[in-house]
JSON list of C-alpha atoms in Angstrom, two decimals:
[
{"chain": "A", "resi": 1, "resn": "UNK", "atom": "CA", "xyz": [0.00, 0.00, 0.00]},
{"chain": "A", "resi": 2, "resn": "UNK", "atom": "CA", "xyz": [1.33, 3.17, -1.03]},
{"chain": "A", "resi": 3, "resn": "UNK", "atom": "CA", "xyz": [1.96, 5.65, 2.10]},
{"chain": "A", "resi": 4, "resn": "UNK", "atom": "CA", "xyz": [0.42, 9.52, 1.32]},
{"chain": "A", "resi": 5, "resn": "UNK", "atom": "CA", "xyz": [2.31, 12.36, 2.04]},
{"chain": "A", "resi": 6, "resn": "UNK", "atom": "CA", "xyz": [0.58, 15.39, 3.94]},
{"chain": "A", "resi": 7, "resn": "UNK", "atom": "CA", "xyz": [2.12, 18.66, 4.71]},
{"chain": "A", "resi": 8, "resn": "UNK", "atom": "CA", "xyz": [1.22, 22.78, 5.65]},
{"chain": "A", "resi": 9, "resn": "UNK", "atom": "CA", "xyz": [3.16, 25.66, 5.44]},
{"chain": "A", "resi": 10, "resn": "UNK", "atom": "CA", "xyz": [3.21, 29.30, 6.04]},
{"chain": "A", "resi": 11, "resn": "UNK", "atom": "CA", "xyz": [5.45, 30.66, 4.06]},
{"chain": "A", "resi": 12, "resn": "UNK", "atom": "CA", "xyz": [5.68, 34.77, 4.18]},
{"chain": "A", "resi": 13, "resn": "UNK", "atom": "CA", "xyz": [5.33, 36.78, 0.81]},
{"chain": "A", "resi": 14, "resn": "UNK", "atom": "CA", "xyz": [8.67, 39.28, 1.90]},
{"chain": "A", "resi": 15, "resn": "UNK", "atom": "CA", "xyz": [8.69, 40.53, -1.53]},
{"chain": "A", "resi": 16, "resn": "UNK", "atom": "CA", "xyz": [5.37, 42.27, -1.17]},
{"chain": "A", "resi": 17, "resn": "UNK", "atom": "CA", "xyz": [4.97, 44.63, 1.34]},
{"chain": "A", "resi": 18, "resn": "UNK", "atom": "CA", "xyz": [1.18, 46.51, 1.56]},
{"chain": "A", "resi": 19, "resn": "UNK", "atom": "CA", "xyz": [1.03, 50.18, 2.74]},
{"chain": "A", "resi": 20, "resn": "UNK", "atom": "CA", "xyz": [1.06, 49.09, 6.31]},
{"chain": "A", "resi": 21, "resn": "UNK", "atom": "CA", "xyz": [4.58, 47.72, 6.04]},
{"chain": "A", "resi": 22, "resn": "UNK", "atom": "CA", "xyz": [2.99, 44.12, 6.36]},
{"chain": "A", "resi": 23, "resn": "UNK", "atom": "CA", "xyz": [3.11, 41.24, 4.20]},
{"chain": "A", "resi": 24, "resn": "UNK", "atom": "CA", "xyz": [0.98, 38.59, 3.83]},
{"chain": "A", "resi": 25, "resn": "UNK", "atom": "CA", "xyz": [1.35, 34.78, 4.90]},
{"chain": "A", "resi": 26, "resn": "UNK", "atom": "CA", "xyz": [0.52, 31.77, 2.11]},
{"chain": "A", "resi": 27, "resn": "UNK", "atom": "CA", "xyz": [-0.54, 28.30, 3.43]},
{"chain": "A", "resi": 28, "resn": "UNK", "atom": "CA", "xyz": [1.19, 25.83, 1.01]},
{"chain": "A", "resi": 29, "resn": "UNK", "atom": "CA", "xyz": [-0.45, 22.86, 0.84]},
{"chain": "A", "resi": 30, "resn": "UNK", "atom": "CA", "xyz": [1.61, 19.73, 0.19]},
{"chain": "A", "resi": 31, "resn": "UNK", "atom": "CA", "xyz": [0.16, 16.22, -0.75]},
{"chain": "A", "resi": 32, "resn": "UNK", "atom": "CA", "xyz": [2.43, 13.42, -2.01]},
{"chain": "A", "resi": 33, "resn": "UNK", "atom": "CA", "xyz": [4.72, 16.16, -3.89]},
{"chain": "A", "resi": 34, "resn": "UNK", "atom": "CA", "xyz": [2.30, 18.30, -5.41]},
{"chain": "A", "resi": 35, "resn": "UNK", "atom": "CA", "xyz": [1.35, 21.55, -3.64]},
{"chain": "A", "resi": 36, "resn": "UNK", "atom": "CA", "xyz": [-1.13, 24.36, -4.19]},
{"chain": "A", "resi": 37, "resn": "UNK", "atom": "CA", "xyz": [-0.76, 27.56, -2.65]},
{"chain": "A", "resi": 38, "resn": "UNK", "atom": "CA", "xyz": [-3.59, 29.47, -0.66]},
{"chain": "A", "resi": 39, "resn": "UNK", "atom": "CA", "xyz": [-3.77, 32.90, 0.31]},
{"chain": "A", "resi": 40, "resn": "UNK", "atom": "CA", "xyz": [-4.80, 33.61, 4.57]},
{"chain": "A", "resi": 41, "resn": "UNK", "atom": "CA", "xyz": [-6.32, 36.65, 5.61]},
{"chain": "A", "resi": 42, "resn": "UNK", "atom": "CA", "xyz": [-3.13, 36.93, 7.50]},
{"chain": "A", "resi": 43, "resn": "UNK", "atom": "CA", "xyz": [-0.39, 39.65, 7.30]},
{"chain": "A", "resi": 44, "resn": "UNK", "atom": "CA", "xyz": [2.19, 40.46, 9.43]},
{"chain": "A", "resi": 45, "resn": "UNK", "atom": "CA", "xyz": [5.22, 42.64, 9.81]},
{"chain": "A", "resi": 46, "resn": "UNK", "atom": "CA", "xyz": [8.12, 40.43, 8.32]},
{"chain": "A", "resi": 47, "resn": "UNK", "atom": "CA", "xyz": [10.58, 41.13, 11.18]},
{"chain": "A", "resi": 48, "resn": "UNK", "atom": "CA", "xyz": [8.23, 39.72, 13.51]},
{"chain": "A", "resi": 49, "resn": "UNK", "atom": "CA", "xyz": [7.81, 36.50, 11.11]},
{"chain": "A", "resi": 50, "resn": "UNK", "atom": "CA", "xyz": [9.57, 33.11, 12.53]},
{"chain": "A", "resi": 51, "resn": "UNK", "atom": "CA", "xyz": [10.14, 31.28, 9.41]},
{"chain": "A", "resi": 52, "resn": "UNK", "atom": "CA", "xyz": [11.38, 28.09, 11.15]},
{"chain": "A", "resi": 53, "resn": "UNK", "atom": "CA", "xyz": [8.63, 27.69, 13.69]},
{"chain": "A", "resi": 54, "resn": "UNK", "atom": "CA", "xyz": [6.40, 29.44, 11.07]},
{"chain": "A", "resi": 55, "resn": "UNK", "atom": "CA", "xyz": [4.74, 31.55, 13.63]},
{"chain": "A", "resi": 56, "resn": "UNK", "atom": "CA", "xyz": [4.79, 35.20, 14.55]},
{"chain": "A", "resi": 57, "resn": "UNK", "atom": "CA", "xyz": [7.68, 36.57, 17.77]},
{"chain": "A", "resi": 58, "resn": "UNK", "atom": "CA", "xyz": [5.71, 37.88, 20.45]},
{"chain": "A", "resi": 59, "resn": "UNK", "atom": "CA", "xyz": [3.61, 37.84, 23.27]},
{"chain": "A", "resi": 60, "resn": "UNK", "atom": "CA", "xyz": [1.32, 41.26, 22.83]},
{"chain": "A", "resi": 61, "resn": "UNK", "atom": "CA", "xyz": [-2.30, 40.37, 22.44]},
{"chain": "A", "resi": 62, "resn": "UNK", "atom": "CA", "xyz": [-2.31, 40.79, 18.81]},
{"chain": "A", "resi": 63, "resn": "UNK", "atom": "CA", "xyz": [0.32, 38.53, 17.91]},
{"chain": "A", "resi": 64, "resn": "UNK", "atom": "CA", "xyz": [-1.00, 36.04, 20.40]},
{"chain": "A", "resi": 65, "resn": "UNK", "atom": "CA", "xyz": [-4.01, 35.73, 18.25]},
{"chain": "A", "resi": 66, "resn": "UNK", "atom": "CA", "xyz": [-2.16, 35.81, 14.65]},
{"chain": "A", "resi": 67, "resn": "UNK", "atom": "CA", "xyz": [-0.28, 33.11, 16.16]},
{"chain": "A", "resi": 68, "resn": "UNK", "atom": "CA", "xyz": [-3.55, 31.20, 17.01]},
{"chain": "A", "resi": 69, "resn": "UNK", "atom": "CA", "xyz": [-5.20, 31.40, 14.03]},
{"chain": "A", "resi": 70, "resn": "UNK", "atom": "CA", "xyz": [-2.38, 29.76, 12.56]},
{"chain": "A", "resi": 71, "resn": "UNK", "atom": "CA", "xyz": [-2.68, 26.98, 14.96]},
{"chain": "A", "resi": 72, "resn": "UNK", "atom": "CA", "xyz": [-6.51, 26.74, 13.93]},
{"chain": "A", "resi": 73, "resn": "UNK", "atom": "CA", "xyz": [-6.00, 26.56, 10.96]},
{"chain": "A", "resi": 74, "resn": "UNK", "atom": "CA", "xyz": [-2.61, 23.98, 10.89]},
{"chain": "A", "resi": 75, "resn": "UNK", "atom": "CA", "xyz": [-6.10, 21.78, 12.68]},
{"chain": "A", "resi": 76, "resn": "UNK", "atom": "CA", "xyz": [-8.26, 22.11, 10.13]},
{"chain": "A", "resi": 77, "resn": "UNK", "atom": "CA", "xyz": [-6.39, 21.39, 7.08]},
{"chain": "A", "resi": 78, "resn": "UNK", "atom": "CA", "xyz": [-5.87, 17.61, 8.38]},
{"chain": "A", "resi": 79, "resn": "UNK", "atom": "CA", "xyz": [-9.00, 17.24, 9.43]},
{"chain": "A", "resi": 80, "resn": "UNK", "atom": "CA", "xyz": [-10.16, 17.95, 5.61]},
{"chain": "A", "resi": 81, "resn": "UNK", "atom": "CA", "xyz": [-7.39, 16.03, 4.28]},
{"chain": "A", "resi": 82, "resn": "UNK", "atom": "CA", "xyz": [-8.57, 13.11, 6.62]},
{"chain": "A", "resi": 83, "resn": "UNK", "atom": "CA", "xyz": [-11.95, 13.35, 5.21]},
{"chain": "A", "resi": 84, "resn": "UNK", "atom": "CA", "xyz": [-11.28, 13.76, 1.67]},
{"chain": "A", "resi": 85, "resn": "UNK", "atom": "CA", "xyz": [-8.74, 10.41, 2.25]},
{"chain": "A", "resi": 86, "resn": "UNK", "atom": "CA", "xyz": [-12.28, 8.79, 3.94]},
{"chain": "A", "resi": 87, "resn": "UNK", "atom": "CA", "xyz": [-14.63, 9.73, 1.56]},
{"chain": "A", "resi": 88, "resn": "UNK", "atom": "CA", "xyz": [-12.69, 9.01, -1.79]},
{"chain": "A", "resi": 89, "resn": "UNK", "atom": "CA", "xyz": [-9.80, 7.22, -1.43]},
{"chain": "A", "resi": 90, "resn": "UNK", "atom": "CA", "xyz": [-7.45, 9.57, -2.46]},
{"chain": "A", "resi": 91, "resn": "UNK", "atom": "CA", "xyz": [-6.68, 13.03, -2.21]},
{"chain": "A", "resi": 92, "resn": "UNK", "atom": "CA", "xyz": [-4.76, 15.57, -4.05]},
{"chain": "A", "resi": 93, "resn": "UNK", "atom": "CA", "xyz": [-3.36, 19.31, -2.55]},
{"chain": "A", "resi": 94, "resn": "UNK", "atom": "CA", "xyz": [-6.22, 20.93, -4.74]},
{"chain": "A", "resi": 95, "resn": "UNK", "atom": "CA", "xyz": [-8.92, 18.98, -3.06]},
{"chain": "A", "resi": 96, "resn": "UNK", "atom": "CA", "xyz": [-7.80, 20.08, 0.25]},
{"chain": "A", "resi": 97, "resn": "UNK", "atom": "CA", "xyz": [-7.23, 23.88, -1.17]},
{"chain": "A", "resi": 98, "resn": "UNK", "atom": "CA", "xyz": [-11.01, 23.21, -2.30]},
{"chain": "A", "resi": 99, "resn": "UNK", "atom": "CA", "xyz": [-12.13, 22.25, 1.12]},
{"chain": "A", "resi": 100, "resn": "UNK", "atom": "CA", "xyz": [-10.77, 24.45, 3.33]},
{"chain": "A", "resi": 101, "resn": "UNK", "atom": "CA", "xyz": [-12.51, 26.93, 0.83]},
{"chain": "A", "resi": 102, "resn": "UNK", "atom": "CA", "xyz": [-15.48, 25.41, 1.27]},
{"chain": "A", "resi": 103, "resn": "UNK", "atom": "CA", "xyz": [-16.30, 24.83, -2.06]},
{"chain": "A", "resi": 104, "resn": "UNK", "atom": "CA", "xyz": [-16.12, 21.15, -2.15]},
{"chain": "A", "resi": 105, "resn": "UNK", "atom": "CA", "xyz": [-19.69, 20.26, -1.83]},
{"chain": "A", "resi": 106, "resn": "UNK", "atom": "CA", "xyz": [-20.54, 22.03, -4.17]},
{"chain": "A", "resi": 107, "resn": "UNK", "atom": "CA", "xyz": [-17.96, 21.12, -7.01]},
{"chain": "A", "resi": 108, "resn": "UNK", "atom": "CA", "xyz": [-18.36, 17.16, -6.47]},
{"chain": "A", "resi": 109, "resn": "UNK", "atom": "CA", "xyz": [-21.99, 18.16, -8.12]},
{"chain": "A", "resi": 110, "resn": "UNK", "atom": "CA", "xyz": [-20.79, 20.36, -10.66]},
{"chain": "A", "resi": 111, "resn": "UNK", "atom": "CA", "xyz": [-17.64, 17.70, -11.98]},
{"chain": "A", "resi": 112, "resn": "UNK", "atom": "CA", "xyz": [-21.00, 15.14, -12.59]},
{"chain": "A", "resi": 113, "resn": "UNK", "atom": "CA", "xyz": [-23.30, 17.78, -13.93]},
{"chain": "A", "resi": 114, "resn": "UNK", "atom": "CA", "xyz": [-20.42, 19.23, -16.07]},
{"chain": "A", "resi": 115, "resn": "UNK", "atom": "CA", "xyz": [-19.60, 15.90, -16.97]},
{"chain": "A", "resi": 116, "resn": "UNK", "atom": "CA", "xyz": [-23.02, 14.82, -17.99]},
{"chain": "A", "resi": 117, "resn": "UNK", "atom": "CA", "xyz": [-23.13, 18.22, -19.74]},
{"chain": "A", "resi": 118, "resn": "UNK", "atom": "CA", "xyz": [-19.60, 17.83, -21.72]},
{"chain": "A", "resi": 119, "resn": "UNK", "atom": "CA", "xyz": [-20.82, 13.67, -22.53]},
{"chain": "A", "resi": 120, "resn": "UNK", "atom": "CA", "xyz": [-24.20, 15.42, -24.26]},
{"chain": "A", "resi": 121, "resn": "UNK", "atom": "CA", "xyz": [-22.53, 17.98, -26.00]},
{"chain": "A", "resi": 122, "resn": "UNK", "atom": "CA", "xyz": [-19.75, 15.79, -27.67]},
{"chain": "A", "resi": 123, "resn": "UNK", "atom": "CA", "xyz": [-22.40, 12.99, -28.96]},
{"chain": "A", "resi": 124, "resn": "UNK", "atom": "CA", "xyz": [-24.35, 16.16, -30.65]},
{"chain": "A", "resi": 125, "resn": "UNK", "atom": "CA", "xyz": [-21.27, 17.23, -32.29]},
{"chain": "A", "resi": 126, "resn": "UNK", "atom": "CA", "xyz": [-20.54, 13.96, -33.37]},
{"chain": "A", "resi": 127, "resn": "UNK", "atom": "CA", "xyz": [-24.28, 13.46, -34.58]},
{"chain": "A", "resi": 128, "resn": "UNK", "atom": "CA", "xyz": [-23.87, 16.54, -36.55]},
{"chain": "A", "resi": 129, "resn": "UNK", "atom": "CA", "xyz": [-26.47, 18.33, -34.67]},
{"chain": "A", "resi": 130, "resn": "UNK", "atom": "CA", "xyz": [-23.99, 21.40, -33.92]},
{"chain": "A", "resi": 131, "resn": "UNK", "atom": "CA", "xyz": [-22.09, 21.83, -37.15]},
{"chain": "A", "resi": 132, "resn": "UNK", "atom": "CA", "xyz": [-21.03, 25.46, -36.45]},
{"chain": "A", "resi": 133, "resn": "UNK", "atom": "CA", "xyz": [-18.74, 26.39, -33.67]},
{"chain": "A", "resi": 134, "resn": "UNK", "atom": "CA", "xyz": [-20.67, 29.61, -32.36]},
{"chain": "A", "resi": 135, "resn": "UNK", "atom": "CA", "xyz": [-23.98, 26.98, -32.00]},
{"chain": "A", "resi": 136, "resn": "UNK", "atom": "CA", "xyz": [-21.57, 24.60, -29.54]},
{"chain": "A", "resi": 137, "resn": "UNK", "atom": "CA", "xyz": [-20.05, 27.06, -27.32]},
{"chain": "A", "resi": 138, "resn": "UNK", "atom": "CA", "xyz": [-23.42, 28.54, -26.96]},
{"chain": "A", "resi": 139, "resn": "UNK", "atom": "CA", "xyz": [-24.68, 25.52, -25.90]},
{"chain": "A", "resi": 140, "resn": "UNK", "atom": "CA", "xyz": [-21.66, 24.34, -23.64]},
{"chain": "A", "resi": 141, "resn": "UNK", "atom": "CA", "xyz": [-21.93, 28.03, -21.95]},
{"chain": "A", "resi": 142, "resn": "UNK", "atom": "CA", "xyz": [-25.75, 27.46, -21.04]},
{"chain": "A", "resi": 143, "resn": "UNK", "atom": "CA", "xyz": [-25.90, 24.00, -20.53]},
{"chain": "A", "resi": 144, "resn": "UNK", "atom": "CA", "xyz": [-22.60, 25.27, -18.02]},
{"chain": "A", "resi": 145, "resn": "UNK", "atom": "CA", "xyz": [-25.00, 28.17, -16.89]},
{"chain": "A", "resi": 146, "resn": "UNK", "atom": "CA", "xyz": [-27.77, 25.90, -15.84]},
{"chain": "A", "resi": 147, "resn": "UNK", "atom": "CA", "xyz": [-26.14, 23.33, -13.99]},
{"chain": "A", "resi": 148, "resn": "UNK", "atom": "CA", "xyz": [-24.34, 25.70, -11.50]}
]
C-alpha cells in the first residue's frame, strides 16, 4: 500500500509589502509532492515573522491571536485532508485547497453535472447536430450556466 504524504506551510510573501509595512502569509499545501498555494487573511510585519517555527515573535495580544489562528487553521487542514482520504480514497493538494474553501460540496456536483453536460454535448457534435462552432459554445456556456 502506497503511504500519502501530507504537509502545511506558512510561508511569508517578503517581496510584497502593503502600505502598512505588512506582508501577507501563504498556506502551502503539500500532498504526495504536489502543492497548491492558498492565500490567509493573515499579514504580518516580516521582522516579527519566525520562518522556522512558522509563527509570529511575540507575546502582545495581537500577535498572540495571529499566532492562534495559525494553529486553527494547521487543525483544520488535516482534518479535511482526513476526510477527503475517507470519503474518496485519495486526495490531491487541490482537493484540500477546495475544502478548506469550502467549495467542495458544491464542485463534487458540478464535476458530474459538467460531466453529464460535456458527454451530451460531444455525442451532438458527433451526430452533426452542432455543425457550427458559435452553436456549440453557446450551448456548452448554457448547458454550463444551468447546472451551477
Amino acid at each position: 500500500m502506497k503511504k500519502n504524504t501530507f504537509k502545511v506551510m506558512f510561508v511569508i510573501r517578503r517581496n510584497q509589502v502593503n502600505r502598512d509595512g505588512k506582508c501577507s502569509i501563504v498556506i502551502r499545501i503539500t500532498v504526495n509532492g504536489e502543492y497548491e498555494r492558498l492565500n490567509s487573511t493573515l499579514s504580518i510585519e516580516p521582522e516579527l515573522w519566525d520562518s522556522k517555527a512558522a509563527k509570529a515573535i511575540g507575546r502582545t495580544q495581537k500577535i498572540l491571536d495571529f499566532n492562534k489562528r495559525i494553529e486553527e487553521i494547521k487543525y483544520i487542514l488535516p482534518d479535511h485532508y482526513y476526510e477527503l482520504q475517507k470519503t474518496h480514497g485519495y486526495v490531491t493538494a487541490e482537493m484540500v485547497k477546495n475544502a478548506y474553501m469550502g467549495i467542495t460540496a458544491r464542485q463534487s456536483v458540478g464535476y458530474i453535472s459538467i460531466a453529464g453536460a460535456l458527454s451530451l454535448l460531444v455525442r451532438k457534435i458527433f451526430s452533426g447536430m452542432f455543425p457550427e462552432r458559435s452553436q456549440v459554445t453557446f450551448l456548452l456556456i448554457s448547458t454550463l450556466y444551468m447546472t451551477t
